[in-house]
Every structure is written in structure tokens, then in C-alpha cells.
XYZ file of C-alpha atoms in Angstrom:
648
model
C 159.930 90.402 71.275
C 159.694 91.671 74.853
C 156.101 91.874 76.163
C 154.611 95.348 76.500
C 153.395 95.941 80.049
C 150.450 98.190 80.809
C 148.914 98.332 84.309
C 149.135 94.604 84.927
C 148.428 93.722 81.312
C 151.023 92.866 78.721
C 150.759 92.412 74.981
C 152.496 89.652 73.085
C 152.033 90.036 69.368
C 148.278 90.369 68.858
C 147.341 88.858 72.253
C 146.759 90.496 75.616
C 147.661 88.710 78.879
C 147.223 89.633 82.515
C 150.364 89.415 84.628
C 149.408 86.851 87.302
C 150.895 83.680 88.693
C 147.696 81.806 87.857
C 147.331 80.522 84.323
C 144.570 81.941 82.115
C 141.369 79.889 82.010
C 139.275 81.963 79.597
C 140.089 83.467 76.198
C 137.889 86.179 74.702
C 138.303 87.279 71.088
C 137.302 90.812 70.092
C 137.935 92.025 66.522
C 140.618 89.357 66.048
C 142.482 90.274 69.248
C 142.733 87.528 71.930
C 142.494 88.347 75.631
C 143.834 85.588 77.924
C 142.049 86.305 81.201
C 140.542 84.630 84.265
C 136.921 83.638 84.836
C 136.169 84.856 88.318
C 137.145 88.554 87.930
C 135.003 88.721 84.795
C 132.062 86.784 86.271
C 131.980 89.066 89.298
C 131.479 92.143 87.144
C 130.098 91.038 83.754
C 126.620 89.578 83.681
C 126.909 88.511 80.028
C 130.033 86.442 80.578
C 128.581 84.935 83.765
C 125.467 83.812 81.900
C 127.577 82.386 79.070
C 129.638 80.297 81.492
C 126.571 79.072 83.328
C 124.881 78.031 80.094
C 127.954 76.151 78.941
C 128.303 74.553 82.393
C 132.019 74.770 82.050
C 132.953 76.712 85.144
C 135.262 73.947 86.326
C 136.798 73.402 82.891
C 140.382 74.378 82.542
C 139.911 76.687 79.517
C 137.035 78.480 77.841
C 137.124 80.428 74.580
C 134.416 82.750 73.231
C 134.095 85.451 70.612
C 132.215 88.702 71.175
C 130.612 89.870 67.928
C 130.019 93.561 67.179
C 131.524 94.694 70.445
C 131.053 98.475 70.938
C 134.329 100.322 70.602
C 136.347 97.293 69.548
C 139.313 95.744 71.369
C 140.423 98.990 73.022
C 137.098 99.413 74.804
C 137.113 95.760 75.926
C 140.594 96.258 77.388
C 139.150 99.203 79.359
C 136.353 96.981 80.736
C 138.779 94.139 81.537
C 141.018 96.482 83.518
C 137.972 97.645 85.473
C 137.085 94.021 86.271
C 140.583 93.423 87.647
C 140.326 96.507 89.846
C 142.804 98.584 87.892
C 142.116 102.306 87.946
C 140.609 103.628 84.707
C 139.949 107.146 83.472
C 136.732 108.340 81.880
C 137.125 110.956 79.140
C 134.815 112.632 76.672
C 136.378 110.606 73.867
C 135.707 107.181 75.423
C 132.615 107.728 77.557
C 130.012 106.737 74.963
C 131.876 103.607 73.835
C 132.516 102.590 77.458
C 128.866 103.266 78.286
C 127.764 101.036 75.396
C 130.360 98.342 76.241
C 129.207 98.223 79.872
C 125.633 97.752 78.673
C 126.771 95.066 76.214
C 128.594 93.113 78.956
C 125.800 93.614 81.504
C 128.063 95.347 84.026
C 125.196 96.567 86.216
C 125.045 97.078 89.962
C 123.486 93.628 90.234
C 126.963 92.205 89.658
C 128.801 94.616 91.865
C 128.281 97.948 93.588
C 129.336 100.982 91.577
C 129.787 98.854 88.514
C 131.042 100.179 85.209
C 127.601 101.014 83.791
C 126.560 103.198 86.739
C 129.926 104.977 86.827
C 129.790 105.694 83.081
C 126.217 106.954 83.317
C 127.091 109.269 86.208
C 130.101 110.741 84.391
C 128.068 111.192 81.226
C 125.242 113.143 82.876
C 127.328 115.209 85.298
C 130.313 116.094 83.133
C 129.631 115.615 79.455
C 126.137 116.993 78.942
C 126.998 120.384 80.450
C 130.201 121.057 78.551
C 130.342 122.037 74.900
C 133.779 120.603 74.277
C 132.982 117.241 75.904
C 129.671 116.976 74.049
C 131.317 117.551 70.688
C 134.120 115.079 71.413
C 131.659 112.465 72.708
C 129.492 112.766 69.607
C 132.450 112.444 67.280
C 133.643 109.266 69.053
C 130.298 107.463 68.933
C 130.476 106.437 65.274
C 131.586 102.862 66.127
C 128.632 102.231 68.442
C 125.869 104.357 66.912
C 123.065 101.710 67.022
C 123.563 100.879 70.713
C 124.036 104.538 71.635
C 120.741 105.249 69.915
C 119.095 102.411 71.827
C 120.370 103.764 75.156
C 119.195 107.317 74.191
C 122.603 108.747 75.009
C 123.079 109.921 71.426
C 119.857 111.910 71.472
C 120.775 113.378 74.855
C 124.053 114.643 73.425
C 122.295 116.108 70.398
C 119.760 117.860 72.609
C 122.533 119.254 74.805
C 124.435 120.612 71.803
C 121.252 122.156 70.392
C 120.601 123.870 73.718
C 124.128 125.207 74.035
C 123.989 126.639 70.513
C 121.480 129.161 71.857
C 123.675 129.970 74.865
C 126.552 132.327 75.523
C 129.668 130.197 74.844
C 131.649 131.980 77.558
C 129.496 130.220 80.144
C 130.285 126.683 79.040
C 131.730 124.569 81.838
C 130.073 126.462 84.676
C 128.817 124.195 87.503
C 125.117 124.716 86.898
C 122.062 123.213 85.253
C 121.301 124.024 81.656
C 119.492 127.238 82.576
C 116.262 125.423 83.333
C 115.358 127.229 86.565
C 118.563 129.187 87.159
C 117.276 132.447 85.712
C 116.265 135.680 87.351
C 112.880 137.237 86.560
C 114.691 139.608 84.221
C 116.204 136.748 82.231
C 119.753 136.971 83.624
C 121.653 133.782 84.399
C 122.084 132.858 88.067
C 125.085 131.027 89.494
C 124.651 129.734 93.028
C 121.847 132.239 93.436
C 124.009 135.168 92.284
C 122.841 137.322 89.384
C 125.676 137.206 86.852
C 124.155 139.850 84.582
C 124.724 137.606 81.560
C 121.841 137.033 79.193
C 120.939 133.838 77.404
C 121.801 134.517 73.823
C 119.715 133.612 70.864
C 121.339 131.886 67.916
C 122.791 135.038 66.382
C 126.387 133.964 65.718
C 128.234 131.258 63.885
C 130.767 130.344 66.557
C 129.566 126.716 66.542
C 129.838 126.119 62.780
C 133.461 124.992 62.887
C 133.070 122.514 65.760
C 130.125 120.611 64.319
C 131.718 120.531 60.866
C 133.919 117.639 62.076
C 130.940 115.298 62.379
C 130.180 112.639 59.838
C 127.408 113.242 57.317
C 124.914 111.050 59.178
C 125.623 112.607 62.562
C 125.571 116.120 61.136
C 122.195 115.393 59.556
C 120.826 114.162 62.900
C 122.091 117.274 64.656
C 120.566 119.693 62.133
C 117.192 117.938 62.363
C 117.348 118.096 66.159
C 118.106 121.822 66.045
C 115.257 122.381 63.637
C 112.873 120.513 65.947
C 113.984 122.706 68.858
C 113.046 125.860 66.928
C 116.416 127.282 65.913
C 115.927 129.785 63.106
C 116.291 128.465 59.588
C 118.853 131.064 58.494
C 121.332 129.840 61.107
C 120.738 126.225 60.186
C 121.300 127.154 56.555
C 124.534 128.903 57.543
C 125.762 125.771 59.319
C 124.886 123.591 56.340
C 126.625 125.983 53.936
C 129.743 126.059 56.125
C 129.789 122.256 56.305
C 129.349 121.916 52.547
C 132.114 124.410 51.725
C 134.501 122.532 53.985
C 134.083 119.173 52.268
C 133.235 120.331 48.722
C 136.291 122.269 47.516
C 134.603 123.062 44.219
C 132.348 125.577 45.964
C 135.298 127.689 47.085
C 136.710 128.160 43.596
C 134.085 130.679 42.584
C 132.488 131.679 45.883
C 133.895 133.731 48.723
C 136.071 131.599 50.920
C 135.087 131.169 54.575
C 137.004 133.129 57.142
C 140.499 131.811 57.782
C 139.952 132.324 61.501
C 138.592 129.158 63.096
C 135.224 129.987 64.595
C 135.392 127.637 67.561
C 134.817 127.989 71.276
C 137.364 125.580 72.703
C 140.864 124.848 71.450
C 140.731 121.085 71.169
C 141.877 118.705 68.494
C 139.251 117.194 66.229
C 139.766 114.745 63.404
C 137.906 115.650 60.203
C 135.422 113.023 59.151
C 135.963 111.062 55.957
C 133.012 111.792 53.683
C 131.929 110.773 50.221
C 131.338 113.996 48.294
C 128.481 112.671 46.198
C 126.679 111.275 49.242
C 127.398 114.502 51.110
C 125.879 116.692 48.419
C 122.747 114.569 48.138
C 122.229 114.748 51.917
C 123.045 118.445 52.102
C 120.323 119.224 49.597
C 117.751 117.522 51.825
C 118.882 119.505 54.877
C 118.627 122.930 53.251
C 115.652 124.929 54.524
C 113.200 126.691 52.256
C 114.523 130.231 52.327
C 115.403 133.040 49.939
C 118.392 135.320 49.762
C 121.117 136.431 47.395
C 123.895 134.557 49.193
C 121.710 131.475 49.579
C 120.758 131.523 45.894
C 124.437 131.857 44.984
C 125.190 128.867 47.218
C 122.473 126.820 45.501
C 123.933 127.658 42.097
C 127.339 126.543 43.351
C 125.860 123.273 44.592
C 124.218 122.741 41.208
C 127.537 123.287 39.474
C 129.353 120.803 41.740
C 126.443 118.358 41.438
C 126.864 118.371 37.666
C 130.550 117.558 38.089
C 130.015 114.760 40.643
C 127.126 113.204 38.727
C 124.584 113.050 41.549
C 121.194 111.432 41.055
C 118.545 113.156 38.969
C 116.284 113.719 41.978
C 118.911 115.888 43.642
C 119.488 117.865 40.434
C 115.774 118.466 39.935
C 115.372 119.638 43.511
C 118.282 122.090 43.205
C 116.921 123.483 39.934
C 113.485 123.897 41.510
C 114.932 125.705 44.537
C 116.886 128.078 42.286
C 113.887 128.695 40.063
C 111.787 129.801 43.039
C 114.249 132.670 43.666
C 115.692 133.239 40.208
C 115.262 137.010 40.524
C 118.026 136.925 43.183
C 120.510 135.037 41.001
C 123.582 136.605 39.434
C 124.857 136.251 35.894
C 128.086 134.460 36.821
C 126.082 131.993 38.887
C 123.942 131.032 35.894
C 126.977 130.421 33.695
C 127.127 126.709 34.522
C 129.621 124.847 32.312
C 128.295 121.943 30.321
C 129.727 118.625 31.542
C 127.584 116.419 29.310
C 128.177 115.325 25.736
C 126.905 118.682 24.449
C 129.259 120.799 22.330
C 128.145 124.071 23.911
C 130.227 125.799 26.548
C 127.358 126.367 28.978
C 124.454 124.212 30.112
C 121.637 126.178 28.498
C 119.150 123.340 28.959
C 119.572 123.578 32.723
C 118.941 127.345 32.659
C 115.825 126.846 30.563
C 114.461 124.338 33.110
C 115.203 126.794 35.916
C 113.224 129.490 34.073
C 110.260 127.118 33.757
C 110.379 126.480 37.515
C 110.387 130.245 38.084
C 107.370 130.741 35.841
C 105.487 127.961 37.609
C 106.145 129.650 40.968
C 105.140 133.055 39.534
C 102.239 131.747 37.465
C 99.891 134.446 38.761
C 101.843 137.135 36.948
C 101.733 135.481 33.529
C 97.938 135.542 33.318
C 97.833 139.250 32.411
C 97.931 139.585 28.645
C 98.315 142.187 27.330
C 99.940 143.834 30.346
C 98.462 146.984 31.745
C 100.379 149.951 33.047
C 99.273 149.192 36.606
C 100.675 145.698 36.343
C 104.001 146.889 34.993
C 104.396 149.339 37.851
C 103.222 146.961 40.594
C 105.815 145.583 43.042
C 104.649 142.023 42.408
C 105.761 142.336 38.794
C 109.313 143.324 39.737
C 110.689 139.713 39.990
C 109.600 139.015 36.417
C 111.295 142.181 35.170
C 114.508 141.277 37.014
C 114.515 137.784 35.541
C 113.944 139.201 32.057
C 116.973 141.482 32.419
C 119.008 138.588 33.822
C 118.109 136.285 30.938
C 118.859 139.016 28.380
C 122.336 139.398 29.901
C 122.713 135.627 29.946
C 121.830 135.436 26.253
C 124.371 138.137 25.472
C 127.019 136.154 27.371
C 126.385 132.761 25.748
C 125.717 134.207 22.277
C 129.435 134.223 21.471
C 129.510 130.404 21.660
C 129.960 129.239 18.078
C 128.291 125.905 18.854
C 125.077 127.454 20.163
C 122.217 126.646 17.819
C 119.760 129.337 16.649
C 116.837 127.299 17.957
C 118.253 127.238 21.478
C 118.816 130.985 21.718
C 115.310 131.551 20.381
C 113.735 129.128 22.886
C 115.596 130.830 25.743
C 114.346 134.226 24.602
C 110.740 133.124 24.112
C 110.372 131.148 27.355
C 109.472 134.352 29.214
C 106.134 136.063 28.443
C 106.045 139.239 26.353
C 104.869 141.233 29.349
C 108.181 140.618 31.155
C 110.126 143.035 28.920
C 109.240 146.696 28.656
C 112.246 147.193 26.362
C 113.765 144.771 23.870
C 117.182 146.403 23.805
C 118.685 143.432 25.669
C 117.358 140.958 23.100
C 118.685 143.098 20.274
C 122.126 143.247 21.914
C 122.187 139.468 22.355
C 121.214 138.853 18.728
C 123.793 141.345 17.500
C 126.505 139.451 19.403
C 125.156 136.159 18.075
C 125.212 137.404 14.461
C 128.764 138.649 14.919
C 129.894 135.245 16.266
C 127.957 133.366 13.537
C 128.676 135.239 10.275
C 127.705 132.217 8.176
C 123.995 132.552 9.010
C 121.763 133.323 6.052
C 119.431 136.318 5.923
C 116.478 133.986 6.264
C 117.848 132.501 9.513
C 118.574 135.979 10.821
C 115.058 137.139 10.002
C 113.593 134.176 11.891
C 115.670 135.057 14.955
C 114.787 138.754 14.665
C 111.114 137.832 14.919
C 111.578 137.540 18.693
C 112.169 141.306 18.839
C 109.253 143.691 19.096
C 110.573 146.722 17.222
C 107.986 148.873 18.918
C 109.808 148.182 22.223
C 113.215 149.270 21.002
C 114.497 152.533 22.413
C 115.456 155.385 20.116
C 119.156 154.673 20.687
C 118.704 150.996 19.843
C 116.764 151.909 16.701
C 119.513 154.305 15.651
C 122.127 151.576 16.105
C 120.058 148.920 14.333
C 119.338 151.151 11.358
C 123.092 151.295 10.648
C 123.868 147.670 11.571
C 125.267 145.896 8.515
C 124.796 142.473 10.159
C 121.002 142.795 10.044
C 118.996 141.775 6.971
C 117.644 144.591 4.801
C 114.034 143.780 5.623
C 114.759 144.064 9.326
C 116.540 147.395 8.845
C 113.507 148.781 6.981
C 111.218 147.778 9.837
C 113.560 149.390 12.329
C 113.632 152.620 10.314
C 109.844 152.707 10.217
C 109.521 152.310 13.976
C 112.335 154.780 14.574
C 110.436 157.472 12.693
C 107.242 156.486 14.474
C 108.915 156.743 17.875
C 110.360 160.153 17.111
C 107.024 161.442 15.841
C 105.108 160.131 18.849
C 107.675 161.435 21.308
C 107.713 164.895 19.720
C 103.930 165.088 19.437
C 103.419 163.934 22.993
C 105.923 166.409 24.400
C 104.537 169.337 22.443
C 100.963 168.536 23.476
C 101.960 168.323 27.103
C 103.865 171.614 26.857
C 100.902 173.364 25.262
C 98.583 171.964 27.916
C 100.857 173.212 30.682
C 101.431 176.687 29.223
C 97.862 177.360 27.984
C 96.259 178.511 31.291
C 98.916 181.193 31.864
C 99.182 182.957 28.514
C 97.112 181.459 25.716
C 93.606 181.785 27.114
C 92.534 178.284 26.080
C 89.415 177.006 27.751
C 89.865 174.388 30.500
C 87.748 171.894 28.586
C 90.033 172.221 25.574
C 93.086 171.719 27.785
C 91.546 168.622 29.297
C 90.753 167.339 25.841
C 94.327 167.806 24.699
C 95.652 166.020 27.744
C 93.197 163.178 27.284
C 93.987 162.921 23.592
C 97.672 162.483 24.346
C 97.114 160.096 27.269
C 97.663 156.924 25.329
C 100.728 158.352 23.587
C 102.175 159.400 26.914
C 101.628 155.925 28.316
C 103.485 154.418 25.410
C 106.332 156.824 26.013
C 106.366 155.766 29.653
C 106.567 152.119 28.736
C 109.255 152.610 26.117
C 111.741 155.215 27.286
C 110.591 156.194 30.735
C 108.399 159.135 31.705
C 110.943 160.443 34.179
C 113.410 161.429 31.457
C 110.773 163.245 29.411
C 109.514 165.178 32.415
C 113.037 166.323 33.210
C 113.475 167.560 29.643
C 110.201 169.512 29.660
C 111.753 172.576 31.258
C 114.592 172.579 28.734
C 112.106 172.297 25.900
C 110.085 175.191 27.295
C 113.141 177.429 27.298
C 114.004 176.413 23.730
C 110.450 177.111 22.599
C 110.531 180.596 24.116
C 113.826 181.334 22.411
C 112.418 180.075 19.140
C 109.331 182.305 19.479
C 111.448 185.375 20.180
C 113.666 184.567 17.199
C 110.638 184.174 14.934
C 109.355 187.561 16.130
C 112.655 189.207 15.259
C 112.595 187.637 11.797
C 109.041 188.875 11.225
C 110.126 192.432 12.122
C 112.985 192.263 9.650
C 110.664 190.952 6.947
C 108.281 193.851 7.578
C 111.111 196.374 7.187
C 112.200 194.717 3.936
C 108.620 194.941 2.625
C 108.566 198.657 3.351
C 111.820 199.148 1.491
C 110.473 197.164 -1.458
C 107.403 199.403 -1.631
C 109.604 202.499 -1.757
C 111.621 200.901 -4.524
C 108.482 200.262 -6.577
C 107.301 203.857 -6.225
C 110.579 205.405 -7.295
C 111.423 202.902 -10.074
C 110.067 205.037 -12.923
C 111.653 208.236 -11.646
C 115.134 206.789 -11.455
C 117.413 207.733 -14.348
C 120.062 205.156 -13.734
C 120.211 201.811 -11.881
C 123.431 202.934 -10.239
C 121.474 205.381 -8.109
C 119.365 202.578 -6.702
C 122.385 200.430 -6.187
C 124.183 203.251 -4.391
C 121.166 203.787 -2.206
C 121.309 200.197 -0.948
C 125.081 200.163 -0.558
C 125.835 198.191 -3.780
C 128.684 198.915 -6.154
C 128.140 198.974 -9.918
C 129.504 195.943 -11.723
C 131.722 196.046 -14.765
C 130.913 194.211 -17.938
C 133.592 191.642 -17.342
C 132.182 190.970 -13.914
C 128.720 190.607 -15.409
C 129.920 188.077 -17.903
C 131.814 186.145 -15.226
C 128.720 186.096 -13.066
C 126.701 184.734 -15.935
C 129.209 181.910 -16.420
C 129.252 180.967 -12.777
C 125.493 181.130 -12.608
C 125.186 178.871 -15.609
C 127.491 176.245 -14.141
C 126.210 176.389 -10.569
C 123.684 173.998 -9.094
C 120.131 174.346 -10.198
C 117.921 175.726 -7.438
C 115.190 173.413 -6.136
C 111.899 175.186 -6.748
C 109.980 172.318 -5.162
C 111.614 173.067 -1.812
C 110.300 176.668 -1.895
C 106.741 175.858 -2.999
C 105.257 174.524 0.285
C 105.903 177.838 2.152
C 102.884 179.954 3.087
C 101.576 182.646 0.693
C 102.217 185.464 3.085
C 105.895 185.430 2.084
C 105.177 185.392 -1.684
C 105.280 189.175 -1.837
C 108.597 189.088 -0.088
C 110.005 186.731 -2.707
C 108.695 188.951 -5.549
C 110.273 192.016 -3.978
C 113.560 190.223 -3.640
C 113.386 189.215 -7.324
C 112.677 192.807 -8.344
C 115.551 194.030 -6.218
C 117.856 191.478 -7.820
C 116.763 192.618 -11.316
C 117.356 196.247 -10.438
C 120.822 195.675 -9.099
C 121.956 193.392 -11.893
C 119.974 194.912 -14.765
C 122.708 197.248 -15.776
């Protein structure tokens, strides 16, 4: 195999040799690679090797072999240092600067062993070129994984992290300008100065996500260090949360299956090649959970629910699961139904992890414990803004119950515990619970009436709307005892609603036309106050108020119609009186019949009428009895008229 030549060095197999007429007198082994070199070039530049040779007192020996353990950057970085010792020109780049910096410190290549030694040159390049350029900072940080402990000891890692954190708050179009990091180069108005010239550009706050993509190539440990550094420097939590969410979505594909995918456009400042870090998903998720700030928001809550779903799949530790459930519970009112539908990955037969949802509800109640102390709830509490989260969670859980109720493996005890975990004051209407139970009964037709009655005990029939009562009263899946209770409350609701509306209408119309005293009006309004409040709680006062005007119009029409009927009745009474007076003077019934427009009936017609009358339905006298006595004379007159017309 022909030796590979490279700037005076050649490689034979796994060994490196320097092309010189003098034989090699020192062999250095780095990561299993042998370097056959010469003592004096190394001793003149490397303090560590010089000390090693002096201690061994083998300067005049023909050969010397040593092994460098845990060398920063490995064999490639040592080759860089060896070339520098032999006076071969080397090139500093953002990808090798940190490893070269650490290797120069490891070998002791200070100015004590030569002017402008490797350590001073690396330090100068690092501070002048790398720390003021976004691209170089990102590349330098990504390449420092192999020498992280020494880079931390030399504080160069923290300097890079600080520089990146500073540039996150800066306009990315200014990266690479020959200026300080905006320490004193600002005008009194806040504009950025370049060589004393006002550029007009402003230092931007962290309002964009252009840096998310670049830092997503870091390893988990380095990414964690960067986020903590940014947090210490005061970057707003929502932007840190955005970076963490972007990083998690990139390395946890399960999040993208049910959440909105990140933008296909790479949000990066510089077009440079980065190698994605190899991460362990379980370790990543456990670290991501620790980095998440304490914040609330619909998108953030949805992200937490996605993390919880992936965590259940990956089997993370229980501490991480508990923390995610607690975070979700603190903002459960912002969760969505599809987010709560977490599949069950345990040995349970159910489709969804209902135990997890129940624990989340308990965390919510513990965070909202101040609201659960009011029992029974007052109207002021129900209408207060602080009570709104509890109402939202109640509606969410009712929809969740309706969704999981179709699972044939869901036990009755579990659906009851989920329904009863929230306090009674959280639901102003129980229509959602009734809907969930109806779906459950339909999916579980084998349940006995006793089991159904036990489940129906979670419903307060007094909190069912009129529509729900109407549906339940005709629901064949409900036990008979439950239907009877529903019918009772349905009639009660209708009676209360009608009485309350009529009392309010009378109170409103009394001052204009009825002449009722103000004290009486106030008494009527006060008497119906409690009923009105119940109507508000059950069906909503807004709907009733809107229907008041329609009811007023209907009442006026009804009054006018009743007046017309009374006039007609009065006319009929007058006619009946005339009939009574002239009854004895009439010679034939036909005259009376002709007077009222009736035709005389033949005998055959009379007999046919008798037959039909005998076979027809029997009139219900009990239905006529409750009417007022003022119409009794009217009925008698009608009977007399009927006798006169049919008597012949």
C-alpha cells in the first residue's frame, strides 16, 4: 500500500510518520493511532511532552513511546498540533477551534515554550472570530462534544453559550459585522453604531423563532445548557418554550402525527451544514419536561398532552409522567377533547387511559381548590369570571364521557367516578351527563335496570333542560323509575317557567294599564325572584327575556279574541231570551226553525239521527263541569234551542 502524504506527514496503515531523513525517536499513541515523530520539535512547543521526557530522563535514548489518555479531539486534533510543532501551516475553523484550544491546553503549548504558541493563537481566533458570529458559534458548540469537560474548565463553553444567548436577542442581519456585541456601540436613541455611524437598525428583542432550527442540532445535554443560560439572561419564557417545543417535535416523531407539523421552511440564519445529533428519545423526553417553563396557553397545553401521549408509549419514569399530568391539570380548562383521548398502552382492556384523565382532573381541582369550597353555589359564584375554568372543565369532561362511553370494555364504576370527580357546582345543566349515559346504555344493552338506576343517580333531574326532559321521557333505554322522575321534573319545569314568565309580564304591564299599586308590583316581582333565578340557572335568562315580547303580543291577541267571544255569547243570550218569550205563541216548530235558518227534518232523517246519536261516542260531562257558572245559562239556552229544532 502506497503511503498517503499530507503536508510532510504520511500514513501507513494506522500509523502516521513524518517525512524526514532522520529516523523517528518518539512514538505517541492517541486513540490507538501511532505517531512516529521526533523529540525536539515536540519539546520546543509542548510543555507536557517536555516534562514527560525530563522525568523519564531518556532524552538521549534512541526511542521513547508514550500514550496520551483522553486526548481532546482524538487523533485528528493531535495531528493538527503535531503539524503546528513541525512548522507546517494550519487553518483554524469554527469546527475545530474548541478541540484545538483544549488540545493546546492539554499539551501545555503556552508562550513559555515558544512565542505565538498554539494556545495563544487558538484563544485569539476564538475571541476575535467565533464569539461574534452566529454561524461560527453554533458550529463551535456542536463540535465540542468530544472535549466538553475541558472546555467547561477553560470557560470557553460558557462563553459560547453566552454569545449565542446574546445574539438571540439581536437582529440576525447584523451577524458578522466587525463590531463589539453592542456593549457601548449604541446611540442614545438605541440604534446600532458601526464605526461611529448610526445604522438606524434597532436591537431586536426575542420576538421571532429564526434561531430554533440552528440550535435544534445540539445534543440533549448541550441544548439543556443553552436553554438554562438563556433563561438566566432573562429571555422570555414563551420563546424558550417555543424553542423546546421545536426541538422536541424534531426528535420525537410521535408528536407530529396528531399535532400541526412545523413549517417546512428551515428557519435558519446562515446556510451551513449541520449534522443532527443522535439522541435517545426516552432521555430526551425526560429532559425536555424539566426544561419546560411554567406557562399556560392552548398550544402549550396541547403540546403537553402530546408529550404525555408519547411518554406513555416510550415508558418514561413515573416522575416524568406525574409532572406532565400535574402541568396539564393546572391548565385543564385550555385542553381539547382530542388531546384528552390518550390511548391506553397498559394491560387495561379499555381503549383510552381513563385513569390518567381522572388523575389530571384531581390535579386541576387541587389547583382550583378555592372554587370548590362554595356549597351550595350561589348565583354570584356561577356568574363570576373565576368560576369559568370549572365550567369549561365540566363541559370538557362531559364531552369526554360521551366519547369514551361507546367503549364496550368501560366499566360502570369508572364512568361514574369520572362523572362524580367534579363538584356539583361545576355543572349548571346535566344535559351532557345525560347524553353520555344514553350513549353508554346504547353501547351496553346487557346492563340491568338496577345498574342503570345506579348510574342515573349521578344526574340531577332538576338540572335537565326542557328538551333533555322531553327526550328522556321517551327514551326506551332508561328504566321506568327514572322515566317517571323525569316526567315529574318536566312538568315542574314547565309550570315554573310559565308561572315565572306570566308574573314578570304582569309586573311589567301593570303600571301602564292595570292600575296596580307599586307595592303590589314589587311584591309580585319579589315573589317570583327565586323562580326566576332557577330559570336563569337552568335554561338561561337571556332566552326568556327575548321571548317576553313575543309572549306579550300573544297575550294581547288572546285578550282580543276572548273579548270577541264574549260579544258573541252576549248576542246568543239575547236571541235565547227572545226564543223563550215567543215559545208559547208559536204554532209550529218549523216557524222557529225557519227563523234561525234551519230546514225541517223528515221522519226518516229523524230516525237516522237517532241511530247515529245512539252509536256515537258518549259525551264527557266531567270535562264540562269545571267551567264557571256564568256560562250555565248559555248551555241551557243551547239545550232549549236544540229541543226546539229537533222536537218536531
